[in-house]
Coordinates of C-alpha atoms in Angstrom, one line a residue:
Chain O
X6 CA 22.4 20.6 -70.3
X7 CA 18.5 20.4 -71.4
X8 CA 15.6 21.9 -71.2
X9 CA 13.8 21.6 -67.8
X10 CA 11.2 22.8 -66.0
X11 CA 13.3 26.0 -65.6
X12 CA 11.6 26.8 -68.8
X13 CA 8.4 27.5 -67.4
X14 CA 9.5 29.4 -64.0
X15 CA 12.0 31.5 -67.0
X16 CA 8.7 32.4 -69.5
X17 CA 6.8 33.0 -66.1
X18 CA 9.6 35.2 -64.9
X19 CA 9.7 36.9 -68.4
X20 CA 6.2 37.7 -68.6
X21 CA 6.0 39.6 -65.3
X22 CA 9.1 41.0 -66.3
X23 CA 8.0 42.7 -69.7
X24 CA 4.4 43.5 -67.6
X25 CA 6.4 45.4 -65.1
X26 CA 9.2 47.3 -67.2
X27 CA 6.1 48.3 -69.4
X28 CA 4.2 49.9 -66.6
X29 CA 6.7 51.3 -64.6
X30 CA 9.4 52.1 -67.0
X31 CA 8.8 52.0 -70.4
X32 CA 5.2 54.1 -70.7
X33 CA 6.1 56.7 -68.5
X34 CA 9.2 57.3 -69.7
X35 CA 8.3 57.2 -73.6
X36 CA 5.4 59.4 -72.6
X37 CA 7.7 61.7 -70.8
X38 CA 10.4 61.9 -73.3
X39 CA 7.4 62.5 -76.4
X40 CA 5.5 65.2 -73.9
X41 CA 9.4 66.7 -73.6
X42 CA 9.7 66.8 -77.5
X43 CA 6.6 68.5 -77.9
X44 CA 7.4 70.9 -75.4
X45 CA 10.6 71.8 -76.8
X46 CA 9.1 72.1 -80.1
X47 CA 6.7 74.5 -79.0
X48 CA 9.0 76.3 -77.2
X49 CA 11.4 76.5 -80.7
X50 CA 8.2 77.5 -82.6
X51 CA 6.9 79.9 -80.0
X52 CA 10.7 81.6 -79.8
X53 CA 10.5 81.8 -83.7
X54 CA 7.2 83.2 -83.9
X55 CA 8.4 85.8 -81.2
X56 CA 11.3 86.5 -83.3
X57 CA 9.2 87.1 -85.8
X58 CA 6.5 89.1 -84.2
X59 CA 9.8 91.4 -83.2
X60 CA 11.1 91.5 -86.9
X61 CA 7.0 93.0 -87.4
X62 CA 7.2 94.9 -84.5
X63 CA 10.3 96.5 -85.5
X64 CA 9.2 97.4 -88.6
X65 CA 6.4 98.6 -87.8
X66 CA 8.0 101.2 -85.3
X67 CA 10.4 102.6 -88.2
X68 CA 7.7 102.8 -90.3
X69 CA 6.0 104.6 -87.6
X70 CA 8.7 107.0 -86.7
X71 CA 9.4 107.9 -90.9
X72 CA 5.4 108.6 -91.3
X73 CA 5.6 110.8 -88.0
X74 CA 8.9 112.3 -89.4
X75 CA 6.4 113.0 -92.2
X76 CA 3.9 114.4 -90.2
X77 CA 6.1 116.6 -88.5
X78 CA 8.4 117.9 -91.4
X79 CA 4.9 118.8 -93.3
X80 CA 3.5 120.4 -90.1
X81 CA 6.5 122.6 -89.9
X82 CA 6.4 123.4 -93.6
X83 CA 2.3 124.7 -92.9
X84 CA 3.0 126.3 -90.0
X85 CA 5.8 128.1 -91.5
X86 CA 3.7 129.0 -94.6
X87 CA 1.0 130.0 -92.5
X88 CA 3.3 132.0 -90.6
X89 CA 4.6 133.9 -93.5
X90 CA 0.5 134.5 -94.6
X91 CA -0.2 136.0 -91.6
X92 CA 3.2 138.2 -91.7
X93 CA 2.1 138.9 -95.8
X94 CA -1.2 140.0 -93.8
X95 CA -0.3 141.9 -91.2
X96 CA 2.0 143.9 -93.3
X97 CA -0.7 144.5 -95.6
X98 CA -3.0 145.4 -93.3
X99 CA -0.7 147.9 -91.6
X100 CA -0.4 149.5 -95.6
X101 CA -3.5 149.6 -95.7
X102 CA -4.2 151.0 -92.4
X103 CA -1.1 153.4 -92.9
X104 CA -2.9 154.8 -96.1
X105 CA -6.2 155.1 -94.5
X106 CA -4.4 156.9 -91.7
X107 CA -2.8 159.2 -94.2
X108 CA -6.0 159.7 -95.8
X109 CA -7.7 160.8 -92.9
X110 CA -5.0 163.2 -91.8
X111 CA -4.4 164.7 -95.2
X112 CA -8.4 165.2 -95.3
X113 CA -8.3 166.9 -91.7
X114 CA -5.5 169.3 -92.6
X115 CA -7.7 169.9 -96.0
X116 CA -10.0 171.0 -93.4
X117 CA -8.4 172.9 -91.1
X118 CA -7.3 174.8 -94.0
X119 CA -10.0 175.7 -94.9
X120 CA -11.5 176.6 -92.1
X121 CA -8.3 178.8 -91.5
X122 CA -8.8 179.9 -94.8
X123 CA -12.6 180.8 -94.5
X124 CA -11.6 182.7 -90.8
X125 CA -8.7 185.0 -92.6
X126 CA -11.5 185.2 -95.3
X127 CA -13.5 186.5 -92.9
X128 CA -10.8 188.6 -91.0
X129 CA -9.7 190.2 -94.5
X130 CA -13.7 190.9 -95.5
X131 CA -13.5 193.0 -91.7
X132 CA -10.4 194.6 -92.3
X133 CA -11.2 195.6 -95.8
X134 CA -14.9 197.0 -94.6
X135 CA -12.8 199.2 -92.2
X136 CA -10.2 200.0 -94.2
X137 CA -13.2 200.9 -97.2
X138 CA -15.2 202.8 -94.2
X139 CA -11.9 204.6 -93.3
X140 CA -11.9 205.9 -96.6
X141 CA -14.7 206.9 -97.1
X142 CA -15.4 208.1 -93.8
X143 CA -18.7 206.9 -93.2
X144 CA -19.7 203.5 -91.9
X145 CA -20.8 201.0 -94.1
X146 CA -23.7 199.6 -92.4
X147 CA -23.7 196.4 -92.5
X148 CA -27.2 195.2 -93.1
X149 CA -27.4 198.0 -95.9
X150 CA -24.5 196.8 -97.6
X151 CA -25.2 192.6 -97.0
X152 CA -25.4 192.0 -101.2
X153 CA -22.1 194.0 -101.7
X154 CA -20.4 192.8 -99.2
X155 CA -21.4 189.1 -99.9
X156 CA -20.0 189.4 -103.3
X157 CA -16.6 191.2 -101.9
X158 CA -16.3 187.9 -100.0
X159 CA -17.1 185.6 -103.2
X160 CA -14.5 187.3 -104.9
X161 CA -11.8 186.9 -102.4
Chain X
X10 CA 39.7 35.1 -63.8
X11 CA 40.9 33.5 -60.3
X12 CA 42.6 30.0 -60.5
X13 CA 41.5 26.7 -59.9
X14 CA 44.8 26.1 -58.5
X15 CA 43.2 25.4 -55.3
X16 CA 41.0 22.8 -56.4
X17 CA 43.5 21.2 -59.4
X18 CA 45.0 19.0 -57.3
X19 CA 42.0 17.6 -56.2
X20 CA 40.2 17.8 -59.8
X21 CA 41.5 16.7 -63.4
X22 CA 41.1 19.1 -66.3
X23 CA 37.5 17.8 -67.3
X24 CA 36.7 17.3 -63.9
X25 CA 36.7 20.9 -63.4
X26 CA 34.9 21.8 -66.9
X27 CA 32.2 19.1 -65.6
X28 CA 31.7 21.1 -62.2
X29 CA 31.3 24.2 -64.1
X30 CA 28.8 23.2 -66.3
X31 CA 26.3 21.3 -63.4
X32 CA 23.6 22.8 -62.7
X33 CA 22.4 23.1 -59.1
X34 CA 19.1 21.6 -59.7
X35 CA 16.4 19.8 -57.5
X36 CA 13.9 17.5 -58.8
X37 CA 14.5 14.2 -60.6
X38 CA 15.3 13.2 -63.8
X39 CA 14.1 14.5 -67.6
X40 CA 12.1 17.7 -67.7
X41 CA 11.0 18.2 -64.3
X42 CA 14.0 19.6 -62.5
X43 CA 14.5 23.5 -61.7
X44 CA 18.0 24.6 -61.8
X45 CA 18.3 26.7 -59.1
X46 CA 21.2 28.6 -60.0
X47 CA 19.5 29.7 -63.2
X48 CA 16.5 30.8 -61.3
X49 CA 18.2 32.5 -59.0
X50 CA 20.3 34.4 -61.1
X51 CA 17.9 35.6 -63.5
X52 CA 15.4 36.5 -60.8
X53 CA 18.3 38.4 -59.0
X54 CA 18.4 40.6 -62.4
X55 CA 15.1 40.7 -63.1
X56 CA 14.8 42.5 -59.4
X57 CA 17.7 44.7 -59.9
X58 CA 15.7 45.6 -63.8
X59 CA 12.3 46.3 -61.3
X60 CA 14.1 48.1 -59.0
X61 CA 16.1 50.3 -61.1
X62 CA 12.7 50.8 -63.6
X63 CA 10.2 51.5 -60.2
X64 CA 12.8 53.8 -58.8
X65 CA 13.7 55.7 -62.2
X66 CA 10.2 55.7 -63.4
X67 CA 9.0 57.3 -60.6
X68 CA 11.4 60.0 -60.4
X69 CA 11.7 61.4 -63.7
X70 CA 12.8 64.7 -64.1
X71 CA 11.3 65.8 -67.9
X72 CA 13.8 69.2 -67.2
X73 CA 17.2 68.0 -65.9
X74 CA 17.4 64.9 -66.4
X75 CA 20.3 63.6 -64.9
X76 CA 22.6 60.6 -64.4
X77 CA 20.8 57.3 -64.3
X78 CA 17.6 58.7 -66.0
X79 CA 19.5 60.2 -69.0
X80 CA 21.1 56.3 -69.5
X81 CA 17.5 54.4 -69.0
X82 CA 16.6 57.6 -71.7
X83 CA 19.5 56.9 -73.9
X84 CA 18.6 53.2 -74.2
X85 CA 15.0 53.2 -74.2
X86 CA 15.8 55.7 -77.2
X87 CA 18.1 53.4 -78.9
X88 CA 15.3 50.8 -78.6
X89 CA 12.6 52.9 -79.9
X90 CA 14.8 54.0 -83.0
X91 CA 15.2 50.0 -83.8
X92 CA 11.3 49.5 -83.7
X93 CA 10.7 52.8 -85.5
X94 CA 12.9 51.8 -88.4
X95 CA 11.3 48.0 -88.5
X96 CA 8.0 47.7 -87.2
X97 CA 5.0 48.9 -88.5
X98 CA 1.9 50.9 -86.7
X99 CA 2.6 50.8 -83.6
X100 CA 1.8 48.1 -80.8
X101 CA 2.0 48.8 -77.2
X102 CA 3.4 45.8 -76.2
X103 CA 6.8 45.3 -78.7
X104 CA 8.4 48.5 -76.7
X105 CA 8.6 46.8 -73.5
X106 CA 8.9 43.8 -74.5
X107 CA 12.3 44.4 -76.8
X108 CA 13.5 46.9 -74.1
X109 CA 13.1 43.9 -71.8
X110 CA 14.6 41.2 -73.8
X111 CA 17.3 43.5 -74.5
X112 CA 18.4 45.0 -71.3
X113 CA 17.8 41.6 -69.5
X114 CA 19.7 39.2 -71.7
X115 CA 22.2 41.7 -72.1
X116 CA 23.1 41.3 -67.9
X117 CA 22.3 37.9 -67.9
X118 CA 25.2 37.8 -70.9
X119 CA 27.3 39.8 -68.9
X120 CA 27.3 38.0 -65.6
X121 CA 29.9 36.0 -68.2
X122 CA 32.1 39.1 -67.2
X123 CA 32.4 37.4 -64.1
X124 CA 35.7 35.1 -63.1
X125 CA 34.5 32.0 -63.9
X126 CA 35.4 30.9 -60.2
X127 CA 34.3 33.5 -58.0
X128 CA 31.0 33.0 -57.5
X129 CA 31.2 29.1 -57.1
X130 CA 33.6 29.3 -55.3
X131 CA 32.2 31.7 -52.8
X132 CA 29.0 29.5 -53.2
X133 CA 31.3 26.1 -51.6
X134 CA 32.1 28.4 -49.2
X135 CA 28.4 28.1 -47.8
X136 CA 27.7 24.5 -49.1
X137 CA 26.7 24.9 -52.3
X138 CA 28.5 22.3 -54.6
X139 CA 27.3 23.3 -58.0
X140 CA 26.7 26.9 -59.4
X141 CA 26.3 28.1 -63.0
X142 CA 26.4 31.3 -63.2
X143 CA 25.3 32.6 -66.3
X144 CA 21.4 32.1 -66.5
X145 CA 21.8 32.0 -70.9
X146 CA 24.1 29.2 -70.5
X147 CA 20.9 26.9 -69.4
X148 CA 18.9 26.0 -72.6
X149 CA 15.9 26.7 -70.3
X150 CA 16.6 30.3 -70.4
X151 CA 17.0 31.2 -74.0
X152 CA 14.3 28.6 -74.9
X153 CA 12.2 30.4 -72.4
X154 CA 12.7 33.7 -74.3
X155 CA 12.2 32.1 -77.6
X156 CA 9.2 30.0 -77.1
X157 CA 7.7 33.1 -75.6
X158 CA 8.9 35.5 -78.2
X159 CA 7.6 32.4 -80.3
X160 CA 4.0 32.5 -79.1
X161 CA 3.4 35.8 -79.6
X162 CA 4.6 35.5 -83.1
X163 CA 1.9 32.8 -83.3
X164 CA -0.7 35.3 -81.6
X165 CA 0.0 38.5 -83.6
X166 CA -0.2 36.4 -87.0
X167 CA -3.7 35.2 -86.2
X168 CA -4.8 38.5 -84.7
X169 CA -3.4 40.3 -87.5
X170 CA -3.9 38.4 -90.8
X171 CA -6.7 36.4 -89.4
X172 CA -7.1 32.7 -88.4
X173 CA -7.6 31.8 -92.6
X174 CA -4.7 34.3 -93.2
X175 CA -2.7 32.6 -91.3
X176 CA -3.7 29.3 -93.1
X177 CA -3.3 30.9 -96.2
X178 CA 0.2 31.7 -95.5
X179 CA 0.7 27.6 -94.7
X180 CA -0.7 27.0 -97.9
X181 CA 0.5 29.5 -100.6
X182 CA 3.8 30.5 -99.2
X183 CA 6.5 30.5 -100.6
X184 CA 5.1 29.0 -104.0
X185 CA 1.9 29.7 -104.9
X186 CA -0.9 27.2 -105.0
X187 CA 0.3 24.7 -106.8
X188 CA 2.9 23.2 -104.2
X189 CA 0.9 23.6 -101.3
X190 CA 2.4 20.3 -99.8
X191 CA 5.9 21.7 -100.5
X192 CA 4.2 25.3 -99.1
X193 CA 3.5 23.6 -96.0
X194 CA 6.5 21.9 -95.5
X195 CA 8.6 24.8 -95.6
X196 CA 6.5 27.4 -94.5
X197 CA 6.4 25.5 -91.2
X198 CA 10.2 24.3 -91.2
X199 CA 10.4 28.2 -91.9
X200 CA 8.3 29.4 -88.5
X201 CA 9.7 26.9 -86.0
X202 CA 13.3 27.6 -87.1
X203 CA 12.6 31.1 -85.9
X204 CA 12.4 30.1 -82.1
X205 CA 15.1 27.7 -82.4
X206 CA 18.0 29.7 -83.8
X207 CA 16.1 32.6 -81.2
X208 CA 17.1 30.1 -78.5
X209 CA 20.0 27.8 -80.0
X210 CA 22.1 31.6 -81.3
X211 CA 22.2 33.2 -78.0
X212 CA 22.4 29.5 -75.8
X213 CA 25.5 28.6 -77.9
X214 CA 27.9 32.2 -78.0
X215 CA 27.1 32.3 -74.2
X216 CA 28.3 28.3 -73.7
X217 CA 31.2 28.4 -75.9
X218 CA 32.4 31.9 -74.5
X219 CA 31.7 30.4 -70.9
X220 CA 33.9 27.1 -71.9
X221 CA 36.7 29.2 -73.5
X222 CA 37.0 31.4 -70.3
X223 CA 37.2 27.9 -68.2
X224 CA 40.2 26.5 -70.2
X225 CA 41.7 29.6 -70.3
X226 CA 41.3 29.6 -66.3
X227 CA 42.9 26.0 -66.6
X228 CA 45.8 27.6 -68.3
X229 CA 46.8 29.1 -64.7
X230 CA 46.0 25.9 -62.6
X231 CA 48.4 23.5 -64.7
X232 CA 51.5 25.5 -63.5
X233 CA 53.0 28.7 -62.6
X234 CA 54.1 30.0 -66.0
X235 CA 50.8 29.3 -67.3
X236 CA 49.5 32.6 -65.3
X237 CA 51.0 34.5 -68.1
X238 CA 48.6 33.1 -71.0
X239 CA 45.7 32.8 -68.7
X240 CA 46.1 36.9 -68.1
X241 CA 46.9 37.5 -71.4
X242 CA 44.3 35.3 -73.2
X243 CA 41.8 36.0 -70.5
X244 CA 42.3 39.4 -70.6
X245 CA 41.3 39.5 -74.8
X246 CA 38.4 37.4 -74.4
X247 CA 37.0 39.4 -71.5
X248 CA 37.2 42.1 -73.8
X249 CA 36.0 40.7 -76.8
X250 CA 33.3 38.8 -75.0
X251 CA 32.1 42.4 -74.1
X252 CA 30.7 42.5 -77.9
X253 CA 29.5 39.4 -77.7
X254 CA 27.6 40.0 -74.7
X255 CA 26.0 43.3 -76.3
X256 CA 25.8 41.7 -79.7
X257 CA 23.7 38.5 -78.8
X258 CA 21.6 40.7 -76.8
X259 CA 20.9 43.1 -79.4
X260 CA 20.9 40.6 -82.0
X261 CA 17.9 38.8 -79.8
X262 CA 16.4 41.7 -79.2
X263 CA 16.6 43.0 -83.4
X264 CA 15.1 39.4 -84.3
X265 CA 11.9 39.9 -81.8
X266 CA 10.7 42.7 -83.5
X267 CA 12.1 41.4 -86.9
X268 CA 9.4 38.1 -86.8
X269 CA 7.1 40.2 -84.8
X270 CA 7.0 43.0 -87.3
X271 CA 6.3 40.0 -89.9
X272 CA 3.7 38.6 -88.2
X273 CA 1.9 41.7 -88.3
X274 CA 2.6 42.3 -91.8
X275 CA -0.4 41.2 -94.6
X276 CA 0.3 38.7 -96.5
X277 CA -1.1 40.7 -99.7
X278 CA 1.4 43.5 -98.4
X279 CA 4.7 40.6 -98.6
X280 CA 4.1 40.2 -102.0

């Protein structure tokens, strides 16, 4: 029970001992286990950020989806106006149209009136000159009598 | 804790304790003999350490790890929290070194565990008359492990404070430059005590548990209704050698980076 020369081969032993868990067991496995840690804390942070980025995305779409709600609903409202302005205009149009029709035939019959009235003029200006040569028995010529019987056809 | 029944006829009470504590040396007289039994047993964990580290080492699995690996991580862990919490910067060399001292002390320790006669005996079976078994019973050992732990305590403190530093700290410490005869006095009583409770701590829990489970194994030889204590009493110190075991071998291992954290401590930063 002393110290003996065991006390060298023991330090020699230690040495290589400490030397050999270092290299083979120590660095690789502290470098493993800190190359793990950052890997799962990149992993944590990249599932947060993703999280995140789905939070955003998310929002984004409802925000998307209200605007274009939006966009719709006032799309509908102007079409429907428009609609409405082009029925307002159309209608009046077809007034108008309507009137001008109206016009047109009231102005034809005017015309056709006249003309019938101007024919029976005529027919009534022949009858009477026959009736007026029956009369007085003796023809009226015509060319003789143009003044008179111009003013016989004012008159009427 | 098999009995030494079948040698107490043959072998007195101190006899027996005598045997057990022999080393199997060669080489003559004072400091040049190599116990053989000391060697042998602490090479014999040292290779089961390099084998278990070269095999685990190479097959580490960072994903799943599993079985063995996630015990070598759990304690590599625990000895990485210890010098996280004590030592500062960092030094490439106090990892493997504490993981070392602790891991190999601690089965050196434990080959206490051991029935004090199974090995020795099994060892007379092919001729070999002496055998102790636990490698920290031998001074050698934990003086080995101190002295080492020792010199790099010595190393670090010139590296770090500087040759004159580490003067300084001979001179001035513990108070201040009017006692520097006192200063050196106990500043050096105060570094070589380091080594020598290292060594003299862990060398005498390991003896006296090792002695204690011999009488209590002598318990069984003197007679037949001593089996009952020697179970019983052998059966508590077993288990509370267990602490003991893990304790010293911690405590050896907390020490190391204790003084080496010191050691690489400025002196203007003690203060």
């Amino acid at each position: 029970m002393s110290i003996t020369a065991t006390l060298i081969g023991q330090i020699i032993t230690f040495a290589i001992l400490v030397w050999f868990i270092g290299k083979y067991l120590w660095d690789p496995m502290t470098q493993m286990m800190d190359d793990r840690k950052k890997r799962i804390a990149d992993g944590l942070a990249a599932a947060e950020r993703g999280q995140h980025e789905q939070e955003l995305a998310e929002q984004k779409a409802v925000e998307h989806i209200k605007e274009a709600k939006e966009q719709a609903a006032e799309i509908l409202s102007q079409a429907q106006k428009r609609g409405a302005e082009i029925v307002e205009d159309a209608k009046d149009d077809a007034k108008e149209e309507g009137a001008r029709l109206i016009t047109a035939a009231n102005a034809e019959i005017e015309l056709e009136s006249n003309r019938a009235k101007e024919v029976l003029r005529e027919h009534v200006v022949n009858i009477t000159l026959a009736a007026a040569g029956k009369i007085i028995k003796k023809e009226i010529d015509a060319k003789a009598h143009d003044v008179l019987l111009k003013d016989v056809v004012a008159q009427l | 804790m098999s009995s030494p029944a079948a040698e107490g006829n043959a072998l007195t009470s101190s006899e027996y304790i005598q045997h057990h504590l022999h080393n199997n040396s060669i080489g003559e007289g004072g400091f040049w003999v190599i116990n053989l039994d000391t060697m042998f047993y602490s090479w014999l964990l040292a290779a089961l350490m390099m084998f278990i580290a070269y095999k685990m080492g190479k097959s580490m699995n960072p994903d799943t790890p599993s079985g063995g690996q996630n015990v070598l991580e759990a304690v590599v862990e625990f000895v990485q929290s210890q010098i996280k919490s004590i030592f500062p910067g960092s030094n490439p060399l106090i990892g493997p070194l504490s993981l070392t001292i602790f891991v190999w002390v601690f089965l050196m320790n434990a080959m206490d565990l051991l029935p004090v006669d199974l090995l020795p005996e099994l060892g007379q079976l092919v001729g070999i008359n002496y055998m102790k078994v636990v490698p920290t019973t031998d001074l050698s050992t934990t003086f080995a492990l101190a002295l080492s732990v020792f010199a790099l305590i010595i190393y670090y403190n010139i590296k770090i404070k500087g040759p004159i530093g580490y003067l300084k700290m001979f001179l001035f410490h513990p108070f201040g430059k009017y006692m520097i005869p006192v200063n050196i006095i106990m500043t050096t009583i105060e570094e070589v005590a380091k080594p020598i409770s290292l060594g003299l701590r862990l060398f005498g829990n390991m003896f006296a548990g090792e002695l204690i489970f011999m009488l209590i194994a002598l318990l069984g030889g003197a007679s037949l209704l001593g089996l009952i204590p020697q179970v019983l009493f052998g059966s508590v110190w077993a288990i509370f050698h267990i602490m003991i075991v893990s304790l010293q071998a911690f405590i050896f291992m907390l020490l190391t980076i204790v003084y080496l954290a010191m050691a690489h401590q400025d002196m203007e930063e003690e203060h």
